[in-house]
Structure formats: C-alpha cells, structure tokens
C-alpha cells in the first residue's frame, strides 16, 4: 500500500470516528441509552444472563426461559454482546464503543477490498461512504445485529476473493466458517449459500478457460497454464463442498444445543414460522405485528411464552416450540394457497417497501431518531442516494466499460514483471476501474456482491419489512456506488461522454426515488411514547410525563401513551386524572384488559374493595390466562381477610405458571394465615423443589412444622435455612429454640457458639448460649457468658438473675 493510501484511509477513519463520538455523546444523554427496548432489550437480557448467570427478567415481563427452550432469535449477536459484558463489565457504554470500533473496522475492510481488486479510488470512496452513512452509526449504538453482520459479511467477501485469487481447501474452509457465523447472526444469509456454491464452481471453471494473462495469483503476478487444474469442475466442486461442510460445522453448536433442550432438529431458530405468518395473513400489510389475531400481544419476545400458552389452549393439546413454529408456518402457507392474488399484492408491496427511500419503522422510529440527533443528519446521505448511485454502479458493472489500453495492460501484468507491492500500486490509479471490470477476478468478486444483495432481498421478501433488515446489504450497495463514482471520475478525466451516461442513469434512479409509489411516514406520536417509556423505566417520571403528553398531542388515540400516563398519575396519587386516562384507553378499543385492570387498581386504592373485586372477577372470567388480574384479585381478597378466596386465586396462578416458585411460596403463606397449616407445608415444599436455595420458604416451612409439633422436621428445615443463608441470625435463633425443645442441647450450644465466633458482641445470642449451657449441665461454662452480657449491658435483668441463681 502506498503511504498516501495509508494517509487517505486514516483520514476516512478519523472522520468516521468523529461522527461516532459525536453521536455517542448525544445518545448517552438520550432516554434509551440505559433502557433498550423490544428486541434490543431481549438481546441485552439474554447477554446479561450469560455473562452474569442472573436470568431474572425485567420488571413486568415473564421469564422467556431462554436456557430451557430452542433459540427463538438468532444466538450470534447475543453471544457477541455477552462476550463484551464478560470482558468490560455490564455497563452500557463499552458495548457501543466496541460496536463503533467494529463499524470503523468495516470501513477499513471496505477500503482494503476495494483497493485490492478495483483500484484506490473505488476503495477510498467505498470506505468514505461506509464511515459516514448514518444508519451504520445509528445501529452501532443499538443492541441489534447489523453491525456484527456487516463486519462478518465484508470479511467473508475478502476471504472468498482471496480464495478466487488462489483456490485452496483452507481458504474455502475459512470462507465457510465465516458464512456459518453470519448465519448464526442472521439466518436469512443461508439463502446466499447456494449462490456462493455455484459461484465457486463458476470461478474455477473461468480460471481454467481464461488465458494466463487474465489470471492473477495472490502475489499479483499472472499465473501459468500449468497452475490451472486438469479438472476444474471437480476441483471447484471439492472446494464448494469444503465450504459447505465448514459452514455446517460453524452452525452446528446451535443445532446441537437446540436438540439437547427439545429433542428435535432445529438448525438455528424457531421463529421462521411466526415471522412468515406476520408477513402473510388476512389483513397483513408488510409490517411487523404487535397483536396476533386470536392470540393476543406479541410486542416483544418476552411475550412469546404467553402466546404459546394461548395457542396451546386454543388447540387443546400440548405444543413444543417446533410445533408452534410449524403451526404458524402452516397458517401462512394456507393463506398463500387460498389467496394467491392477495399474496402477490403483498409481495409487491413488500418489495416496494424494501427498495423505497423511506425507513420502515420497527422497534423505534429510525427516521425521527435520525432527525433528532445532529451527528446522524449532518451528512445528508439517505437510502435514496445509496439506491440511485448503486444503480449507476451496477449499470457500469453490467456493461463492463473498457478502460484505457495502457491501464488494461498494466493490470494484466503484460509490462515488465515487478514486485507484488509495485504491481498493486500500479493498479490503484484513478483511471483503472474500467480496466479492472474487464478482468475475470474483479468481475467475479463484484458479481459475488451482487448475488449477496439479490439473495438477501429474496430472503426478506416472504416475511415483513423494516429498515433494520435491509441494512446488511447497504455496504454492498455502497460498493456499487463507489464503482459508479470511480467510473465517472475515470471518464471525466479522459473527457469521455460516457461520464454523462453514468450520471444520467444515476439521475434517472434519483427521479425514481422521488416518484417511488410507496412512502412510509414515521409515527411522531409513537416516537414520543417510546421516549417516555424509557424515561419511566430509568426513574425520570417528570420528563416522561412531558413525552407522553407530546405523544397524545400528536395522536389523541395513542392508547399506550394514555395508559402509561395514567400509571404515572396513579403513582402520584392523582386517581381522578389516572382514571380519565384509562377511560381514554378504553375509548380507543385497544388495551381493554390493561385499562380495566388499572381501573380496578384505582378502586382498590380508593378502598372500594368490593367494587374492585367484582371488576377483577369479571376480567379473570373473560381472560382465563390473565395472571395479573388474578394476582390483583388475590391481594384484594387478602385485604378482605377472605383467605380461602385468596388461596383459590393463588391455586389458579400456580396452574397458569407451574414453574413459579414465588407463587407457591405465597400460596403457602396464605394457607398458613388461613389456619390450613398442613396444606401450607405442601406449598412450601413445592416452592423449594423449584428453587432449592429459597431461604424464606425453608424458614416458613420450619415454622409451620413447629405449629404442627413436628420438631424434628422443623429442625431440619431451619438447618437448611441456615445452610442457604449462613448470615441469618433469625434462622439460627429459631434452630436453637427447636433444638432446645428437642433436648438436643449440645447441638444448640454449637449453633450459638458458631455465631459468636463471627459476632462476639451479640448480647442476645450470648445470653441464649448461657441458657443452652445451663440446660446442657455446664453451669461453669455458662457463667462467663452471663458476665460478658453484664459488662456490655450492666442493667440486664436476665443475666443478673441467672448469675444470682448460680452463685446462690
């Protein structure tokens, strides 16, 4: 590489780093920096669980049971994020720093790939576009897969290009591993696999058929005919098979793990069926759903367990995760068979959405985020520009414009053979893109990128659209943009009219973007709502109120904004205003269950227990699996001292969530208060079976055994409680009490003595130890403890009395 090329790359990276630092500084003050939402929140939870071992779900979410079910979402990115957390801690800054560094590494890789095979101008323009394009910077600060996917696919392109220079099984295997890792990050890339397989066969065949001067080896020199394999097809087939096997090996850990947890063959994920259904059902419009017809909410992957339960109840049979996947896939295929015209309309609409200039919202309003942050809109390059310039570059590639004869001779190595570095320098001039596109190797690599774009688009088309899902192809669109720019510079330098042709194609594509038949308008109300939600989660309620009010001003029918604002008013104690907002939710026809539940809570807070109970009973009857309403009803029944009714509520909750140890513990507490001690013992034992380190359950179980006069069982339970929580003073005192009642005074002395070795100034324990020694027939050993109590508390009546009795 020339020194000037190095300076050029450094300059590009400095500009890219400045934009990223500026955006990170702005974003760190934003509401969602420490409160990722929807898919990003799920990825964050998953990664933190792996990094820390704490799988406690976020507040108000059900445990998605990631450890015990097949992968619902691709595991590649969460594992990458978990590695960052393990290395740098669980703060929210370092993941963004690492991802932005990876983004800059992608720009550098674009420069290397572009310069190596297409000239320094192409490499520089491509790297510059990669460094400043707003969507890359934006997603590098999000907990989503595009940043990792882009780096992996650019690395895959470089690896396959190196294989094409000099095919070998090792290079084919490396390409296959990179392809498999990309599939773990985003399984849509699997459709690219057959294209890559065929491309490898094509390249080996072209190498055999091309004249020696058209073949470059990995040192930049021309290859001799003797280097060409005798049977190019067989050699290409062998390398393609090695590529495929290496890819399968890279994917296999996910497949093996899925088989272990469910006993069925699932290559990567189980979400293809539901995503296919979202894109193809009655009423589908190509967007992501937040409500599955007849099955309820599916806003986030945390909602998936409840969705599976509702589907199980609907079908009346137990369902595994693969069964659920097949159900949604079959429903989507049934819709396609029964409504072919609608399917064609939907597919065309999704194609227009994918290639249109608008950013289709998903999880966040990406276009409004771009407008809000200066570092994202300071460089005025959007997808419309990318598409138009890429079309021009593709046109140059397809037509295969000839470069100057001198440049063509230089790149073919016909001139005096020089060192590899000199030859590469010779091929990096400003007028060599036309010549490069005449050679088989650069054309093959450009064709590979075009195949990736086409295959990735086809892989998205059957599902639903979002701006996030087209980001992985944008680096390769930008490559063709760089091809177009380099060709215009070449033609302009040589004063050729072809420059006007390329510019004309670009202008026509720009006009097409302006007149594009599909436009997606960002939802301003939803943008304010999402910001308010993040502010609420990060304990900034006053600012959250302003965002919710802005959301309602933008759309008075925004049910979620009304609902969350009602919650904040309820927390303030303004029950009348809260009720008004919940009434507004009900008027929209959305979130009926949630709004009525909060109305019941307001009645409960106002002391109208009978009215609250009546409303909650009706909700629980209307929605049998609504655990939140049943839980609130149990609280109302306990306040009414209707213990049997409260216990019935908890039995229903246990049936809904049989793996929830806390519910069984609470049921035990209610049964104990109701005087049904024997039943409470069973509940505590069930809670301990689900959560063996459940200290409170051991403690309450032991207390229940004491009431039943089962002192041996009580002692065993209290001993287990001490084992779970050795620092519990209460558990040790209770164990000593039970051992005293059993007459096992030596054990009692040991328990209390062990505590005093750690906390020697505990007067009550020392007094209890003195009593235990007396009961054990060791009065002389008891005296020092009573004296120590009096030294610490001279007026202690119990110690004074015991010493007096001993001395008398």
mmCIF file with all atom_site columns, N, CA, C and O in Angstrom, residues 108-131:
data_model
loop_
_atom_site.group_PDB
_atom_site.id
_atom_site.type_symbol
_atom_site.label_atom_id
_atom_site.label_alt_id
_atom_site.label_comp_id
_atom_site.label_asym_id
_atom_site.label_entity_id
_atom_site.label_seq_id
_atom_site.pdbx_PDB_ins_code
_atom_site.Cartn_x
_atom_site.Cartn_y
_atom_site.Cartn_z
_atom_site.occupancy
_atom_site.B_iso_or_equiv
_atom_site.pdbx_formal_charge
_atom_site.auth_seq_id
_atom_site.auth_comp_id
_atom_site.auth_asym_id
_atom_site.auth_atom_id
_atom_site.pdbx_PDB_model_num
ATOM 1  N N  . UNK A 1 108 ? -12.563 0.185  7.098  1.00 0.00 ? 108 UNK A N  1
ATOM 2  C CA . UNK A 1 108 ? -11.189 -0.131 6.687  1.00 0.00 ? 108 UNK A CA 1
ATOM 3  C C  . UNK A 1 108 ? -11.169 -1.367 5.797  1.00 0.00 ? 108 UNK A C  1
ATOM 4  O O  . UNK A 1 108 ? -10.427 -1.426 4.802  1.00 0.00 ? 108 UNK A O  1
ATOM 5  N N  . UNK A 1 109 ? -11.984 -2.340 6.125  1.00 0.00 ? 109 UNK A N  1
ATOM 6  C CA . UNK A 1 109 ? -12.049 -3.559 5.312  1.00 0.00 ? 109 UNK A CA 1
ATOM 7  C C  . UNK A 1 109 ? -12.587 -3.246 3.913  1.00 0.00 ? 109 UNK A C  1
ATOM 8  O O  . UNK A 1 109 ? -12.122 -3.818 2.917  1.00 0.00 ? 109 UNK A O  1
ATOM 9  N N  . UNK A 1 110 ? -13.569 -2.342 3.845  1.00 0.00 ? 110 UNK A N  1
ATOM 10 C CA . UNK A 1 110 ? -14.079 -1.928 2.534  1.00 0.00 ? 110 UNK A CA 1
ATOM 11 C C  . UNK A 1 110 ? -12.959 -1.290 1.704  1.00 0.00 ? 110 UNK A C  1
ATOM 12 O O  . UNK A 1 110 ? -12.843 -1.527 0.494  1.00 0.00 ? 110 UNK A O  1
ATOM 13 N N  . UNK A 1 111 ? -12.130 -0.481 2.341  1.00 0.00 ? 111 UNK A N  1
ATOM 14 C CA . UNK A 1 111 ? -11.009 0.139  1.629  1.00 0.00 ? 111 UNK A CA 1
ATOM 15 C C  . UNK A 1 111 ? -10.042 -0.929 1.103  1.00 0.00 ? 111 UNK A C  1
ATOM 16 O O  . UNK A 1 111 ? -9.598  -0.873 -0.056 1.00 0.00 ? 111 UNK A O  1
ATOM 17 N N  . UNK A 1 112 ? -9.753  -1.917 1.937  1.00 0.00 ? 112 UNK A N  1
ATOM 18 C CA . UNK A 1 112 ? -8.802  -2.957 1.540  1.00 0.00 ? 112 UNK A CA 1
ATOM 19 C C  . UNK A 1 112 ? -9.348  -3.773 0.374  1.00 0.00 ? 112 UNK A C  1
ATOM 20 O O  . UNK A 1 112 ? -8.649  -4.018 -0.619 1.00 0.00 ? 112 UNK A O  1
ATOM 21 N N  . UNK A 1 113 ? -10.614 -4.189 0.479  1.00 0.00 ? 113 UNK A N  1
ATOM 22 C CA . UNK A 1 113 ? -11.219 -4.988 -0.586 1.00 0.00 ? 113 UNK A CA 1
ATOM 23 C C  . UNK A 1 113 ? -11.308 -4.168 -1.870 1.00 0.00 ? 113 UNK A C  1
ATOM 24 O O  . UNK A 1 113 ? -10.944 -4.631 -2.963 1.00 0.00 ? 113 UNK A O  1
ATOM 25 N N  . UNK A 1 114 ? -11.810 -2.937 -1.746 1.00 0.00 ? 114 UNK A N  1
ATOM 26 C CA . UNK A 1 114 ? -11.971 -2.101 -2.932 1.00 0.00 ? 114 UNK A CA 1
ATOM 27 C C  . UNK A 1 114 ? -10.657 -1.804 -3.606 1.00 0.00 ? 114 UNK A C  1
ATOM 28 O O  . UNK A 1 114 ? -10.527 -1.904 -4.836 1.00 0.00 ? 114 UNK A O  1
ATOM 29 N N  . UNK A 1 115 ? -9.643  -1.436 -2.837 1.00 0.00 ? 115 UNK A N  1
ATOM 30 C CA . UNK A 1 115 ? -8.361  -1.079 -3.430 1.00 0.00 ? 115 UNK A CA 1
ATOM 31 C C  . UNK A 1 115 ? -7.665  -2.286 -4.051 1.00 0.00 ? 115 UNK A C  1
ATOM 32 O O  . UNK A 1 115 ? -7.053  -2.184 -5.112 1.00 0.00 ? 115 UNK A O  1
ATOM 33 N N  . UNK A 1 116 ? -7.764  -3.430 -3.386 1.00 0.00 ? 116 UNK A N  1
ATOM 34 C CA . UNK A 1 116 ? -7.037  -4.616 -3.866 1.00 0.00 ? 116 UNK A CA 1
ATOM 35 C C  . UNK A 1 116 ? -7.498  -5.040 -5.249 1.00 0.00 ? 116 UNK A C  1
ATOM 36 O O  . UNK A 1 116 ? -6.692  -5.426 -6.095 1.00 0.00 ? 116 UNK A O  1
ATOM 37 N N  . UNK A 1 117 ? -8.805  -4.990 -5.503 1.00 0.00 ? 117 UNK A N  1
ATOM 38 C CA . UNK A 1 117 ? -9.324  -5.542 -6.747 1.00 0.00 ? 117 UNK A CA 1
ATOM 39 C C  . UNK A 1 117 ? -9.947  -4.519 -7.689 1.00 0.00 ? 117 UNK A C  1
ATOM 40 O O  . UNK A 1 117 ? -10.215 -4.842 -8.844 1.00 0.00 ? 117 UNK A O  1
ATOM 41 N N  . UNK A 1 118 ? -10.170 -3.279 -7.199 1.00 0.00 ? 118 UNK A N  1
ATOM 42 C CA . UNK A 1 118 ? -10.875 -2.319 -8.052 1.00 0.00 ? 118 UNK A CA 1
ATOM 43 C C  . UNK A 1 118 ? -10.192 -0.955 -8.108 1.00 0.00 ? 118 UNK A C  1
ATOM 44 O O  . UNK A 1 118 ? -10.705 -0.039 -8.742 1.00 0.00 ? 118 UNK A O  1
ATOM 45 N N  . UNK A 1 119 ? -9.067  -0.797 -7.434 1.00 0.00 ? 119 UNK A N  1
ATOM 46 C CA . UNK A 1 119 ? -8.342  0.462  -7.511 1.00 0.00 ? 119 UNK A CA 1
ATOM 47 C C  . UNK A 1 119 ? -8.547  1.327  -6.281 1.00 0.00 ? 119 UNK A C  1
ATOM 48 O O  . UNK A 1 119 ? -9.506  1.189  -5.530 1.00 0.00 ? 119 UNK A O  1
ATOM 49 N N  . UNK A 1 120 ? -7.640  2.251  -6.076 1.00 0.00 ? 120 UNK A N  1
ATOM 50 C CA . UNK A 1 120 ? -7.638  3.059  -4.856 1.00 0.00 ? 120 UNK A CA 1
ATOM 51 C C  . UNK A 1 120 ? -8.818  4.005  -4.801 1.00 0.00 ? 120 UNK A C  1
ATOM 52 O O  . UNK A 1 120 ? -9.333  4.284  -3.718 1.00 0.00 ? 120 UNK A O  1
ATOM 53 N N  . UNK A 1 121 ? -9.278  4.510  -5.965 1.00 0.00 ? 121 UNK A N  1
ATOM 54 C CA . UNK A 1 121 ? -10.423 5.427  -5.929 1.00 0.00 ? 121 UNK A CA 1
ATOM 55 C C  . UNK A 1 121 ? -11.664 4.695  -5.438 1.00 0.00 ? 121 UNK A C  1
ATOM 56 O O  . UNK A 1 121 ? -12.393 5.180  -4.563 1.00 0.00 ? 121 UNK A O  1
ATOM 57 N N  . UNK A 1 122 ? -11.914 3.520  -5.988 1.00 0.00 ? 122 UNK A N  1
ATOM 58 C CA . UNK A 1 122 ? -13.073 2.737  -5.547 1.00 0.00 ? 122 UNK A CA 1
ATOM 59 C C  . UNK A 1 122 ? -12.968 2.426  -4.060 1.00 0.00 ? 122 UNK A C  1
ATOM 60 O O  . UNK A 1 122 ? -13.948 2.590  -3.305 1.00 0.00 ? 122 UNK A O  1
ATOM 61 N N  . UNK A 1 123 ? -11.790 1.986  -3.625 1.00 0.00 ? 123 UNK A N  1
ATOM 62 C CA . UNK A 1 123 ? -11.628 1.673  -2.216 1.00 0.00 ? 123 UNK A CA 1
ATOM 63 C C  . UNK A 1 123 ? -11.837 2.876  -1.324 1.00 0.00 ? 123 UNK A C  1
ATOM 64 O O  . UNK A 1 123 ? -12.490 2.793  -0.276 1.00 0.00 ? 123 UNK A O  1
ATOM 65 N N  . UNK A 1 124 ? -11.308 4.022  -1.718 1.00 0.00 ? 124 UNK A N  1
ATOM 66 C CA . UNK A 1 124 ? -11.430 5.230  -0.888 1.00 0.00 ? 124 UNK A CA 1
ATOM 67 C C  . UNK A 1 124 ? -12.873 5.712  -0.818 1.00 0.00 ? 124 UNK A C  1
ATOM 68 O O  . UNK A 1 124 ? -13.373 6.073  0.260  1.00 0.00 ? 124 UNK A O  1
ATOM 69 N N  . UNK A 1 125 ? -13.564 5.732  -1.958 1.00 0.00 ? 125 UNK A N  1
ATOM 70 C CA . UNK A 1 125 ? -14.951 6.187  -1.962 1.00 0.00 ? 125 UNK A CA 1
ATOM 71 C C  . UNK A 1 125 ? -15.821 5.232  -1.156 1.00 0.00 ? 125 UNK A C  1
ATOM 72 O O  . UNK A 1 125 ? -16.678 5.657  -0.351 1.00 0.00 ? 125 UNK A O  1
ATOM 73 N N  . UNK A 1 126 ? -15.612 3.939  -1.341 1.00 0.00 ? 126 UNK A N  1
ATOM 74 C CA . UNK A 1 126 ? -16.401 2.957  -0.595 1.00 0.00 ? 126 UNK A CA 1
ATOM 75 C C  . UNK A 1 126 ? -16.179 3.113  0.910  1.00 0.00 ? 126 UNK A C  1
ATOM 76 O O  . UNK A 1 126 ? -17.128 3.141  1.701  1.00 0.00 ? 126 UNK A O  1
ATOM 77 N N  . UNK A 1 127 ? -14.925 3.223  1.325  1.00 0.00 ? 127 UNK A N  1
ATOM 78 C CA . UNK A 1 127 ? -14.630 3.375  2.747  1.00 0.00 ? 127 UNK A CA 1
ATOM 79 C C  . UNK A 1 127 ? -15.233 4.660  3.305  1.00 0.00 ? 127 UNK A C  1
ATOM 80 O O  . UNK A 1 127 ? -15.764 4.682  4.430  1.00 0.00 ? 127 UNK A O  1
ATOM 81 N N  . UNK A 1 128 ? -15.153 5.741  2.532  1.00 0.00 ? 128 UNK A N  1
ATOM 82 C CA . UNK A 1 128 ? -15.708 7.022  2.999  1.00 0.00 ? 128 UNK A CA 1
ATOM 83 C C  . UNK A 1 128 ? -17.215 6.923  3.203  1.00 0.00 ? 128 UNK A C  1
ATOM 84 O O  . UNK A 1 128 ? -17.760 7.400  4.209  1.00 0.00 ? 128 UNK A O  1
ATOM 85 N N  . UNK A 1 129 ? -17.904 6.286  2.265  1.00 0.00 ? 129 UNK A N  1
ATOM 86 C CA . UNK A 1 129 ? -19.352 6.129  2.407  1.00 0.00 ? 129 UNK A CA 1
ATOM 87 C C  . UNK A 1 129 ? -19.690 5.240  3.606  1.00 0.00 ? 129 UNK A C  1
ATOM 88 O O  . UNK A 1 129 ? -20.649 5.496  4.337  1.00 0.00 ? 129 UNK A O  1
ATOM 89 N N  . UNK A 1 130 ? -18.900 4.197  3.809  1.00 0.00 ? 130 UNK A N  1
ATOM 90 C CA . UNK A 1 130 ? -19.116 3.329  4.964  1.00 0.00 ? 130 UNK A CA 1
ATOM 91 C C  . UNK A 1 130 ? -18.901 4.086  6.271  1.00 0.00 ? 130 UNK A C  1
ATOM 92 O O  . UNK A 1 130 ? -19.591 3.851  7.267  1.00 0.00 ? 130 UNK A O  1
ATOM 93 N N  . UNK A 1 131 ? -17.953 4.989  6.270  1.00 0.00 ? 131 UNK A N  1
ATOM 94 C CA . UNK A 1 131 ? -17.607 5.700  7.503  1.00 0.00 ? 131 UNK A CA 1
ATOM 95 C C  . UNK A 1 131 ? -18.651 6.728  7.900  1.00 0.00 ? 131 UNK A C  1
ATOM 96 O O  . UNK A 1 131 ? -18.820 7.016  9.095  1.00 0.00 ? 131 UNK A O  1
#
